[in-house]
Amino acid sequence: MSELKLPIYLDYSATTPVDPRVAKAMMECLTPDGNFGNPASRSHSFGWKAESVVENAREQVAALVNADPKEIVWTSGATESDNLAIKGAAHFYSKNGKHIITMKTEHKAVLDTCRQLEREGFEVTYLEPQADGLVDMDKLKAAIRDDTVLISIMHVNNEIGVVQDIKAIGALAREKKIIFHVDAAQSPGKVEIDVKDMNVDLMSFSAHKTYGPKGIGALYVSRKPRVRIEAQMHGGGHERGMRSGTLATHQIVGMGEAFRIAKEEMAGENERIRMLRDRLLNGLNDMEEVYINGDLDHRVPHNLNMSFNFVEGESLIMALKDIAISSGSACTSASLEPSYVLRALGRDDELAHSSLRFSIGRFTTEKDVDHAIKVIRQAVNKLRDLSPLWDMYKDGVDLKSIEWAAH
Amino acid sequence: MAYGEKVLDHYENPRNVGALDKDDTSVGTGMVGAPACGDVMKLQIQVGDNGVIEDAKFKTYGCGSAIASSSLLTEWVKGKTLDEASQIKNSDIAEELALPPVKIHCSVLAEDAIRAAINDYQGRQVAVAEKQSA
């Protein structure tokens, strides 16, 4: 049995450690006696050897998502992939129309890219999710216009872990002949991805959410049907002109190995992680006034997002110094605005401020979870003893009936 | 974000947590902030006949800096006259706790809380006096 090592990392949705097998593969591509060549060098074996491992990694990434290796374009990460996909497709197809549909709960890499396109004269519809975090298909259908050229909907939400029905959205987009982009930064190794079956045109991936290194990602660009994008990065014409820049062999090899491991191990790993997540959930769910954010069934097993009413998230995190987690409260910004994702679900600001995101991963143990349950319960009780809102709740005061002075 | 030592100390060992009888005419209660903004402070003072604050209690919903600001404030106001207490500035609290700029609003809220408690107390005294003269 492994010893309990503090602090406990429960923030795998922020990033994951690199799997030691991945790190080993990467280290073989750096030093003078390793595979350090430039994959674009055509005139010697250093280049050929590097190219060969890059293409092997491309196959590994493609294999996890049922793509053709030729459909995988290396980028610096999911943010770049989102930018390349959305701006690239919007610009290329702008002659057909300038309307884009996305969702309010998307990652900022998608939302801010859409904002930029608005400044360039595009129109963007930001769909409200249902209260469970999922896309309302009727609203999506209603939002489609004759000039809609792009739909961008994420696969797995980074905050609440809900999984969108990409296949249903893909079928709709294909029928309406609209380009469909999916931000899948959070999905590889957590849920099945089949770009063909899902009718996806463009899909963004990241390595570092799946036990690969930071600084590398990929964009799937469908060849059948052929989807075109305008390059955002110009230069030596790498990646068939879609993304210039010398390929980072070690990063790419790391992403390939990480995705290979994900494909081989995800079935067993997800079962184990689901068991740990349910253990965490059951250890907390009997407390008074706790709420689960987002649908629990359509969700990756790794994620639990809960609100502990009458306790503010940042102070809760401060009490939980033994565990590394994220909060939906943002008391560090001047606006004091809580998570925009939870607000889009229609959660009260109070509950959004009281939320914690736990994300479990490959190296989480049962002991970690049990310790987390213990310290969370202690911290919540301590802070509720300090909370005037808890007193009022206990006295039967309806907090909504009070006129608070917003500040 | 990293917290200063004094904030951590007040957060770990908050002083004067609790409640005073809000119906007692010698008690003033101030509740400021809003749940939607992520912080609510309730500060109560008990004032002696000589106008000196004899006791102070707080409860706070908010981040560590908000809890520390209100905890510190209860320590400071005890033994002060109402006049002296009303002169406590948010900048004094921010300085003492070494609050970073993004947390200054926590000290502002604490200043609001003591003002509100004093106002509440003074309002009660006026009401008591009117009742007696009536």
Coordinates of C-alpha atoms in Angstrom, one line a residue, chain A residues 310-312 314-316 318-321 331-334 336 338 349-350 353-354 382-389 391-392 399 402 404-407, chain B residues 1 3 7-8 11-14 17 19 31-42 58-65 67 102-103 105-106 109:
Chain A
F310 CA -23.1 29.2 3.1
V311 CA -19.4 28.7 2.8
E312 CA -17.3 30.7 0.5
E314 CA -11.8 30.6 -1.5
S315 CA -11.8 30.3 2.3
L316 CA -12.7 26.7 1.9
M318 CA -7.6 28.0 2.3
A319 CA -8.7 25.6 4.9
L320 CA -8.0 22.6 2.7
K321 CA -4.2 23.2 2.3
C331 CA -12.6 36.7 -4.9
T332 CA -9.3 37.7 -6.4
S333 CA -10.8 39.8 -9.2
A334 CA -12.1 43.3 -8.7
L336 CA -15.8 39.3 -7.5
P338 CA -18.0 33.6 -9.6
D349 CA -24.1 33.4 -7.3
E350 CA -24.0 32.2 -3.7
H353 CA -19.1 31.1 -4.8
S354 CA -19.4 28.0 -2.7
K382 CA -15.6 25.1 10.8
L383 CA -16.5 27.7 8.2
R384 CA -20.2 27.2 8.8
D385 CA -19.7 27.9 12.5
L386 CA -18.1 31.2 11.3
S387 CA -20.8 32.0 8.7
P388 CA -23.7 34.4 9.5
L389 CA -25.5 33.0 6.6
D391 CA -26.9 30.9 11.3
M392 CA -29.7 32.6 9.4
L399 CA -31.8 34.7 2.5
I402 CA -33.3 40.0 2.6
W404 CA -28.5 42.8 0.4
A405 CA -26.4 45.8 -0.4
A406 CA -24.4 44.7 -3.4
H407 CA -20.9 46.1 -3.4
Chain B
M1 CA -2.9 33.1 -3.9
Y3 CA -1.7 34.8 2.2
V7 CA -4.2 36.8 7.7
L8 CA -3.4 33.1 8.2
Y11 CA -8.0 32.8 9.7
E12 CA -6.7 29.8 11.7
N13 CA -7.5 31.2 15.1
P14 CA -10.3 33.7 14.6
V17 CA -16.4 34.5 16.9
A19 CA -23.1 36.5 18.6
M31 CA -24.4 43.3 8.8
V32 CA -22.8 44.3 5.5
G33 CA -22.0 42.7 2.1
A34 CA -24.0 40.3 0.0
P35 CA -23.9 36.6 -0.5
A36 CA -23.9 37.1 -4.2
C37 CA -20.7 39.1 -4.0
G38 CA -19.0 36.4 -1.9
D39 CA -18.8 38.1 1.4
V40 CA -21.1 39.0 4.3
M41 CA -19.9 40.3 7.6
K42 CA -21.9 40.5 10.8
F58 CA -18.3 38.6 14.5
K59 CA -19.4 36.1 12.0
T60 CA -18.2 36.3 8.4
Y61 CA -19.0 34.5 5.2
G62 CA -16.1 35.2 2.8
C63 CA -12.6 34.7 1.8
G64 CA -9.7 34.4 4.3
S65 CA -9.0 38.1 4.1
I67 CA -12.5 36.7 7.9
V102 CA -7.3 42.6 -4.8
K103 CA -8.3 42.1 -1.2
H105 CA -12.4 45.5 -0.5
C106 CA -12.4 43.1 2.5
L109 CA -16.3 45.9 4.2

